[in-house]
Tab-separated table of C-alpha atoms in Angstrom:
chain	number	residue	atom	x	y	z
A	98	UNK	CA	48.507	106.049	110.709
A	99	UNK	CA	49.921	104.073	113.916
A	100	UNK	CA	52.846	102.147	113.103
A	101	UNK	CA	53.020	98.609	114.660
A	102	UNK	CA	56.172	99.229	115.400
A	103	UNK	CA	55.910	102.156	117.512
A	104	UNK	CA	53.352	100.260	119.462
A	105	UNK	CA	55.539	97.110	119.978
A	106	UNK	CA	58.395	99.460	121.307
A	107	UNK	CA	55.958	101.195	123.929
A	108	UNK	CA	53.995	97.763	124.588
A	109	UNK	CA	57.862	96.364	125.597
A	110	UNK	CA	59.477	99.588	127.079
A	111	UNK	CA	56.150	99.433	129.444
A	112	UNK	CA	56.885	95.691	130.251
A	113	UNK	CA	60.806	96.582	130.815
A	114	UNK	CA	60.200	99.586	133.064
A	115	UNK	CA	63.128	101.410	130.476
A	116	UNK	CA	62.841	102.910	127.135
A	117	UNK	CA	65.990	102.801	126.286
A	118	UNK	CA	65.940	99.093	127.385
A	119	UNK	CA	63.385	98.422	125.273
A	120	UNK	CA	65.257	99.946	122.102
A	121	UNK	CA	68.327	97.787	122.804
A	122	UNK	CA	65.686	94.759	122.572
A	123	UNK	CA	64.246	96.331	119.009
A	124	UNK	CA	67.819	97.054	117.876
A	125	UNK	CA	67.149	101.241	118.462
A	126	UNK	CA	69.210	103.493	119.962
A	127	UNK	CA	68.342	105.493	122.969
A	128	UNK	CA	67.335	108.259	120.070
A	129	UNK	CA	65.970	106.657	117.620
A	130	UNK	CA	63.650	104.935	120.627
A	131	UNK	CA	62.586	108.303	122.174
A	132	UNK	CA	62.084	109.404	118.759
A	133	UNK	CA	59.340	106.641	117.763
A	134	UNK	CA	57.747	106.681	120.859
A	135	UNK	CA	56.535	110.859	120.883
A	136	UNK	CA	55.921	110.099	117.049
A	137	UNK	CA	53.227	107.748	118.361
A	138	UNK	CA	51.976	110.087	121.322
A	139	UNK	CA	51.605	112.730	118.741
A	140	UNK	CA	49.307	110.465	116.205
A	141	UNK	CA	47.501	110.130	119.409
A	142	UNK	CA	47.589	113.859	120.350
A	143	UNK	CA	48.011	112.299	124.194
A	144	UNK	CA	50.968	111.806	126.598
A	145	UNK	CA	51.026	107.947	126.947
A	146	UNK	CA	54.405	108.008	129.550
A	147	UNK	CA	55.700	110.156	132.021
A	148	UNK	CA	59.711	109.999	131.607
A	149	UNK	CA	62.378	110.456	133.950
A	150	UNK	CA	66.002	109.404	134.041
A	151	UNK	CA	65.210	106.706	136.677
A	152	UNK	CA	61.385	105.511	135.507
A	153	UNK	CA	58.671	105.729	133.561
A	154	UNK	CA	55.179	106.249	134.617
A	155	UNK	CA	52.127	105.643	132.754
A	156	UNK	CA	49.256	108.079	132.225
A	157	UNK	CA	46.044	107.019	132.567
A	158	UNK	CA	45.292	107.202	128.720
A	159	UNK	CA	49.053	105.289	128.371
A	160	UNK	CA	47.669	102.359	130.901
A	161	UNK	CA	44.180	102.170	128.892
A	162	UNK	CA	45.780	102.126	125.700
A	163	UNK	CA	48.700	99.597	127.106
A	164	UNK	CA	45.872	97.171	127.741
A	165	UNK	CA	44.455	97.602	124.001
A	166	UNK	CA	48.025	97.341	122.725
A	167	UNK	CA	48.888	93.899	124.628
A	168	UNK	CA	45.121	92.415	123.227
A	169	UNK	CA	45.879	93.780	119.267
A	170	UNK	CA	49.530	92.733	119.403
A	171	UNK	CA	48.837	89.176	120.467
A	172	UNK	CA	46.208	89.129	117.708
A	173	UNK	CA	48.467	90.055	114.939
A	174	UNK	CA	51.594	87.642	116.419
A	175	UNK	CA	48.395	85.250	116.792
A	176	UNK	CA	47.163	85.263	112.779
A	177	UNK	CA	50.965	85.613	111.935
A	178	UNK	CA	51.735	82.231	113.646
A	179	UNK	CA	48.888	80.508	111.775
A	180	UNK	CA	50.310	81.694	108.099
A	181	UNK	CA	52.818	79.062	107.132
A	182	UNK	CA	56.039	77.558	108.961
A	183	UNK	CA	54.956	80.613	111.454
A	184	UNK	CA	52.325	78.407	113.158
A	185	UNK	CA	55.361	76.775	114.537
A	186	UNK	CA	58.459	79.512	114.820
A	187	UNK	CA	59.615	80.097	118.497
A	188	UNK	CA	60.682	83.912	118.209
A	189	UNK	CA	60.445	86.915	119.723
A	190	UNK	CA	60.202	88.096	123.771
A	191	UNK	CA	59.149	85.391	126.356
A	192	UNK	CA	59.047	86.876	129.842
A	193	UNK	CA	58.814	83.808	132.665
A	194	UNK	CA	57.655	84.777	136.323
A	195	UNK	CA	58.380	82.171	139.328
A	196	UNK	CA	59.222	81.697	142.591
A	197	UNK	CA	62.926	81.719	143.888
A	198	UNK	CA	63.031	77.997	144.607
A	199	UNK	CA	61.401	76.593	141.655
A	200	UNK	CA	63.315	79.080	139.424
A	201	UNK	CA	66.352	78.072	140.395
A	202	UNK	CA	66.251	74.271	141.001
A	203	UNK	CA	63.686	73.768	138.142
A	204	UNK	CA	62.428	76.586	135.704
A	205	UNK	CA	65.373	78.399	135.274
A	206	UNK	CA	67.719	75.219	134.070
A	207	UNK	CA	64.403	74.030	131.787
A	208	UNK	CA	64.030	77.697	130.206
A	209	UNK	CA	67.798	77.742	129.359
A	210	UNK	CA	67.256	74.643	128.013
A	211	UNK	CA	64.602	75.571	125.635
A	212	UNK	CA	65.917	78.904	124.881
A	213	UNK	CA	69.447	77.131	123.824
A	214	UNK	CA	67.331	75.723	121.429
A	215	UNK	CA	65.842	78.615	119.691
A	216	UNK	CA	68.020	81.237	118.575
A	217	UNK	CA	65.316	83.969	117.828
A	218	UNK	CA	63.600	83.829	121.289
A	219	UNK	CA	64.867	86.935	123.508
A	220	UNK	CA	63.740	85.105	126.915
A	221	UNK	CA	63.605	87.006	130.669
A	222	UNK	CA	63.354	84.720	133.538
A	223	UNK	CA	62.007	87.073	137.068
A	224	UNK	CA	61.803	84.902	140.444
A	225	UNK	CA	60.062	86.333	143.145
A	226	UNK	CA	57.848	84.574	146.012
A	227	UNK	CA	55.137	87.479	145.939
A	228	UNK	CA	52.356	86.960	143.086
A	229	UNK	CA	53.348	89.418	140.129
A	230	UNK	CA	50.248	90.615	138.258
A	231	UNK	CA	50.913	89.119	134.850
A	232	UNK	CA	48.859	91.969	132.820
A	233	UNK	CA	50.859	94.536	135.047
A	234	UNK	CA	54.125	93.325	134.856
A	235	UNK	CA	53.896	91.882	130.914
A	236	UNK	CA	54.008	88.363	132.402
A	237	UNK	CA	54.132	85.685	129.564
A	238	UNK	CA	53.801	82.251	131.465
A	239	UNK	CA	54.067	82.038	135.574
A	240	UNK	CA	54.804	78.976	137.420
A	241	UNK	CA	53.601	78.414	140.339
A	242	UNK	CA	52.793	76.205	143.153
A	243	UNK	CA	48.749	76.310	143.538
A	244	UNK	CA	46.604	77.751	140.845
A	245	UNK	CA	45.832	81.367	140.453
A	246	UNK	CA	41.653	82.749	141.569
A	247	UNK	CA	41.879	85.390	138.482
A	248	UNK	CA	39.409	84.952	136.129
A	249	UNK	CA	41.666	86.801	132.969
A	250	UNK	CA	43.873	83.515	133.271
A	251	UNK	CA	44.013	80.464	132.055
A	252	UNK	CA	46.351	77.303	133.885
A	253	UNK	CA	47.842	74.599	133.186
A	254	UNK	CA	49.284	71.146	135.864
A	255	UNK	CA	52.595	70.499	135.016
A	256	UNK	CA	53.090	68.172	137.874
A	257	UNK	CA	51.843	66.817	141.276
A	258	UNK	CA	52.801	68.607	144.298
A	259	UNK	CA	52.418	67.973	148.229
A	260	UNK	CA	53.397	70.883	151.031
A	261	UNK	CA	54.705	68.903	154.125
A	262	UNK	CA	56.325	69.479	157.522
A	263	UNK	CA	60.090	69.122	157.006
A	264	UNK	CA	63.445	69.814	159.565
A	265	UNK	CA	66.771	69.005	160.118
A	266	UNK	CA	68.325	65.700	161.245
A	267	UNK	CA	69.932	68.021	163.983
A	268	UNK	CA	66.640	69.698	164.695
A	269	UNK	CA	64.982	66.383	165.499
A	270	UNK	CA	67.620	64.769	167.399
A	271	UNK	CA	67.893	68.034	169.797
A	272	UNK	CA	63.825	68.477	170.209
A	273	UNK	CA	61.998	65.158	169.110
A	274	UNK	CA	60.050	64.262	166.107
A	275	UNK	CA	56.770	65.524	166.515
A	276	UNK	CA	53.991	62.359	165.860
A	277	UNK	CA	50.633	64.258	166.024
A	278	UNK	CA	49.798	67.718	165.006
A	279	UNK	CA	49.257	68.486	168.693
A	280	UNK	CA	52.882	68.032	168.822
A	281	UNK	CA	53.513	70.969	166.539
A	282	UNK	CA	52.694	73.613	169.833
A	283	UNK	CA	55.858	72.486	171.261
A	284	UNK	CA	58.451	73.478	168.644
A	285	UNK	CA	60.011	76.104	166.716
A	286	UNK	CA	58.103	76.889	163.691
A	287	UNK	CA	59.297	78.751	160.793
A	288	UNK	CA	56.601	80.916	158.906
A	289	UNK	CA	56.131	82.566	155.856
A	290	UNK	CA	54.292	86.729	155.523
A	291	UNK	CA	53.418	88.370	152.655
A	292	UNK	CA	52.651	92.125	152.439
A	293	UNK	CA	49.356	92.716	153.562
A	294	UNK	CA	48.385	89.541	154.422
A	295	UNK	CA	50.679	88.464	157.354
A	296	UNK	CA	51.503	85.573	158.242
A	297	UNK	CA	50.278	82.605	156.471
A	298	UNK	CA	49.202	79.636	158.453
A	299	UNK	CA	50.108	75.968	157.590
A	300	UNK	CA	46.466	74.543	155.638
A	301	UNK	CA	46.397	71.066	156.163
A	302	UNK	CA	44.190	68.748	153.564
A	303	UNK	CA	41.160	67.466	155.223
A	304	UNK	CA	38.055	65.291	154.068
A	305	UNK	CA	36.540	68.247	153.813
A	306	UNK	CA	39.049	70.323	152.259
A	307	UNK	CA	42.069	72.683	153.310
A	308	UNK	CA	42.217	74.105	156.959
A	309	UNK	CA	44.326	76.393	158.815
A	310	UNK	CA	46.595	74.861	161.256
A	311	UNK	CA	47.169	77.561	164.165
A	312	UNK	CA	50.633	78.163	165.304
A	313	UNK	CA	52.683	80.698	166.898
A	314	UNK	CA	56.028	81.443	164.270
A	315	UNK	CA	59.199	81.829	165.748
A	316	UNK	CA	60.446	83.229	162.818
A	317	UNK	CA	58.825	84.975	159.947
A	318	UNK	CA	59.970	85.799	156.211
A	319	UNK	CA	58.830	86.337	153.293
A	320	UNK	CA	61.092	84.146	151.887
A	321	UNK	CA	60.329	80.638	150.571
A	322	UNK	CA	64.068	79.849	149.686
A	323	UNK	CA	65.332	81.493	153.368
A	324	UNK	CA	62.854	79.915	155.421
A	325	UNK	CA	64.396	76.439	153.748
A	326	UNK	CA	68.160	77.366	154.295
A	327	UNK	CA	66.752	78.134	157.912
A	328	UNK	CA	65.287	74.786	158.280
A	329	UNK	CA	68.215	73.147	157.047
A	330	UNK	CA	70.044	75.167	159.652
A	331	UNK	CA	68.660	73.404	162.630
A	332	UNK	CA	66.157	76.421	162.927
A	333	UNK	CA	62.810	74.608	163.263
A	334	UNK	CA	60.234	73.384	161.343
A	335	UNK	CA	58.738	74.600	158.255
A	336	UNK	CA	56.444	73.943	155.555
A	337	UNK	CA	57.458	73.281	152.115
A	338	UNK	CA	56.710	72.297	148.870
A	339	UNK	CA	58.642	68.822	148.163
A	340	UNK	CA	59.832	69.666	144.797
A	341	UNK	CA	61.491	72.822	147.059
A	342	UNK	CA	63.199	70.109	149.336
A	343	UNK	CA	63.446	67.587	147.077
A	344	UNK	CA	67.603	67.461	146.494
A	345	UNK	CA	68.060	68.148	150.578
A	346	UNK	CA	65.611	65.492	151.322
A	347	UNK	CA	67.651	63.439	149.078
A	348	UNK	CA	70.895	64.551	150.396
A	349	UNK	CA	69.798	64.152	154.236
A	350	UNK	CA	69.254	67.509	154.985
A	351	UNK	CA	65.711	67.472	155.644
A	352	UNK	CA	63.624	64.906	156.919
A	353	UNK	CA	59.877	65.148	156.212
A	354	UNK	CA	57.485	64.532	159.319
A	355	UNK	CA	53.517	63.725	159.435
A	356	UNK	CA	53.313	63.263	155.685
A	357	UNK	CA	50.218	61.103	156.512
A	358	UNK	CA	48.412	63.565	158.077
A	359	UNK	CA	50.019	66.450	157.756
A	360	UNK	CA	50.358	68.446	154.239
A	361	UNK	CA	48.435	70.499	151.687
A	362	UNK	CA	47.872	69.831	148.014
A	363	UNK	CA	50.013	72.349	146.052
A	364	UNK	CA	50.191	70.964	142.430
A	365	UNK	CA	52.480	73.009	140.020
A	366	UNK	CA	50.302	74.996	137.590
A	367	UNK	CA	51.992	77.083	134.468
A	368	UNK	CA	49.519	80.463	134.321
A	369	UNK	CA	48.919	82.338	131.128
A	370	UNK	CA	47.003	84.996	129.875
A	371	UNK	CA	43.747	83.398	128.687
A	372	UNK	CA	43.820	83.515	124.632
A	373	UNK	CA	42.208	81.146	121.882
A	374	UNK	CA	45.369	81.000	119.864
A	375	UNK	CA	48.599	80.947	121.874
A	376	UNK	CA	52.070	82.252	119.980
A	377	UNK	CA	54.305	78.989	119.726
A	378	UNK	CA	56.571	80.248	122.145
A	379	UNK	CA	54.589	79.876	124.947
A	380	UNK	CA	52.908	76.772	123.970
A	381	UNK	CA	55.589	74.898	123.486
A	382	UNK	CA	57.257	76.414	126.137
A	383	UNK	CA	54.907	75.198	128.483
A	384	UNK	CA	54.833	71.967	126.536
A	385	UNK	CA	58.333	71.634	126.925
A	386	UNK	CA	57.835	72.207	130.899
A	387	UNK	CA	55.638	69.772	131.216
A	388	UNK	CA	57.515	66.454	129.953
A	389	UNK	CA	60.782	67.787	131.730
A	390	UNK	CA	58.677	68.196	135.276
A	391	UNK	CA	56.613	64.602	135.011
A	392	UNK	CA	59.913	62.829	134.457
A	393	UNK	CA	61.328	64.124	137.424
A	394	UNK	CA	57.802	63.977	139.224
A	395	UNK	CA	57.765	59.985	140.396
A	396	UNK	CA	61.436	60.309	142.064
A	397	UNK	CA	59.763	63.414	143.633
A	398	UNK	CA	56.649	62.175	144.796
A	399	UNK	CA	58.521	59.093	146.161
A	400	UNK	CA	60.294	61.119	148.428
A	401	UNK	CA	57.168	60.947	150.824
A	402	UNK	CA	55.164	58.166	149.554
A	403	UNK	CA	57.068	56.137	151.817
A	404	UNK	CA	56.002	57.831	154.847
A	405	UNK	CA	52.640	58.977	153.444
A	406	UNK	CA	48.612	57.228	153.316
A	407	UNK	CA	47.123	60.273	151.791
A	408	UNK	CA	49.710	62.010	148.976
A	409	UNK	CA	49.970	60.115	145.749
């Protein structure tokens, strides 16, 4: 018979990308981890990992049983949670996914928050500006600006969110605020790429939806967080979310331009895998995201209401 447990420490050593990672998180040693996990390839009679001393790789019977695993797992923690006080216990692993400048001015200050609150959550905050896969990379909740096209996931708002043409004081004084998007031709424009997709162009909201606005970058990366440090350089213009530039708006480092015809609806979604019954850690995680981001969402918002007809 399968133990649950041997299929909790493959499930997480999977998720971690380390065995012996995942032991230290189940309180194993490296031993006592290897030793559990060929006790479960052997009830299978298959190889589920290849091991090395720098990575594991999964076989193709590991990834198809890896899937099976995450689906019965969540079903036990699932029933589990309904039995009792369980319904409400916050315990266990919560891995967040987001992007560099929301995890660090927002998300990673509100998980500490919440995990300072529960002493039995293990939680693992990643920040990265490409789109992790959340099945592939044992995702828990992702925040992100704009929701997700993946049909396995479910979403969440957790706030209102504009992307607008911001630069420098310095910037403008030296090359002129632009006053039309005609202007935009003229000046030093800082873009993001993303692998396989090149460079993204600046959608603008329309009456009849989102369209691209075509401009040559001066300077591509496939950072969000650089591309804002550049701007705040003197660099040129770029496009960002205001909850990004929110505390340099605030602190005269950036100046938004155009906000009333320039910018691109970008609300702030929290993405989870799509379940009827969610553990309580992630749903009132996500709850708990939620009130902190629309209490800070009017001071945001007002940051280019000012300026702006259209955002609201």
């Amino acid at each position: 018979m399968i133990d649950l447990e041997d299929m909790r420490l493959f499930v997480r050593a999977v998720s971690d990308g380390s065995l012996s990672a995942a032991g230290r998180e189940l309180g194993l040693s490296p031993a006592v981890a290897s030793k559990r996990l060929s006790r479960l390839e052997q009830a299978l009679g298959v190889r589920l990992l290849q091991r090395s001393s720098r990575r594991l790789v999964l076989t193709s019977e590991g990834s198809c049983y890896y899937e099976r695993c995450l689906s019965i797992l969540a079903d036990i923690d699932e029933a589990n949670a309904m039995v009792g006080q369980g319904q409400m216990e916050v315990r266990g692993a919560l891995h967040i996914s987001t992007s560099l400048d929301l995890g660090r001015q927002y998300i990673g200050p509100m998980a500490a928050d919440f995990a300072s609150r529960h002493a039995e959550l293990r939680m693992r905050i990643s920040t990265s500006d490409a789109m992790l896969d959340l099945f592939e990379h044992g995702v828990d909740v992702a925040v992100r600006s704009g929701a997700m096209a993946d049909s396995r996931l479910i979403s969440r708002r957790l706030a209102l969110n504009y992307r607008v043409i911001c630069a420098a004081p310095s910037y403008l004084a030296k090359y002129g605020r632009p006053t039309s998007t005609d202007d935009l031709q003229r000046h030093s424009c800082l873009m993001l790429h993303r692998p396989g997709r090149g460079i993204l162009p600046w959608m603008l909201q329309t009456p009849e939806g989102q369209r691209p606005l075509r401009l040559e970058a001066n300077i591509t990366t496939d950072s969000g967080d650089l591309m804002r440090e550049l701007a705040v350089a003197g660099r040129g213009l770029a496009f960002k979310s205001i909850w990004d530039i929110a505390n340099d708006v605030r602190a005269g480092r950036l100046e938004p331009v155009l906000t009333d015809t320039a910018f691109q609806e970008a609300h702030i979604y929290a993405i989870y895998p799509s379940r009827d019954f969610l553990p309580a850690r992630i749903r009132l995680f996500v709850d708990h995201l939620q009130r902190e981001m629309q209490q800070q969402e009017a001071s945001v918002l007002d940051l280019i209401r000012p300026n702006a007809g259209a955002p609201a």
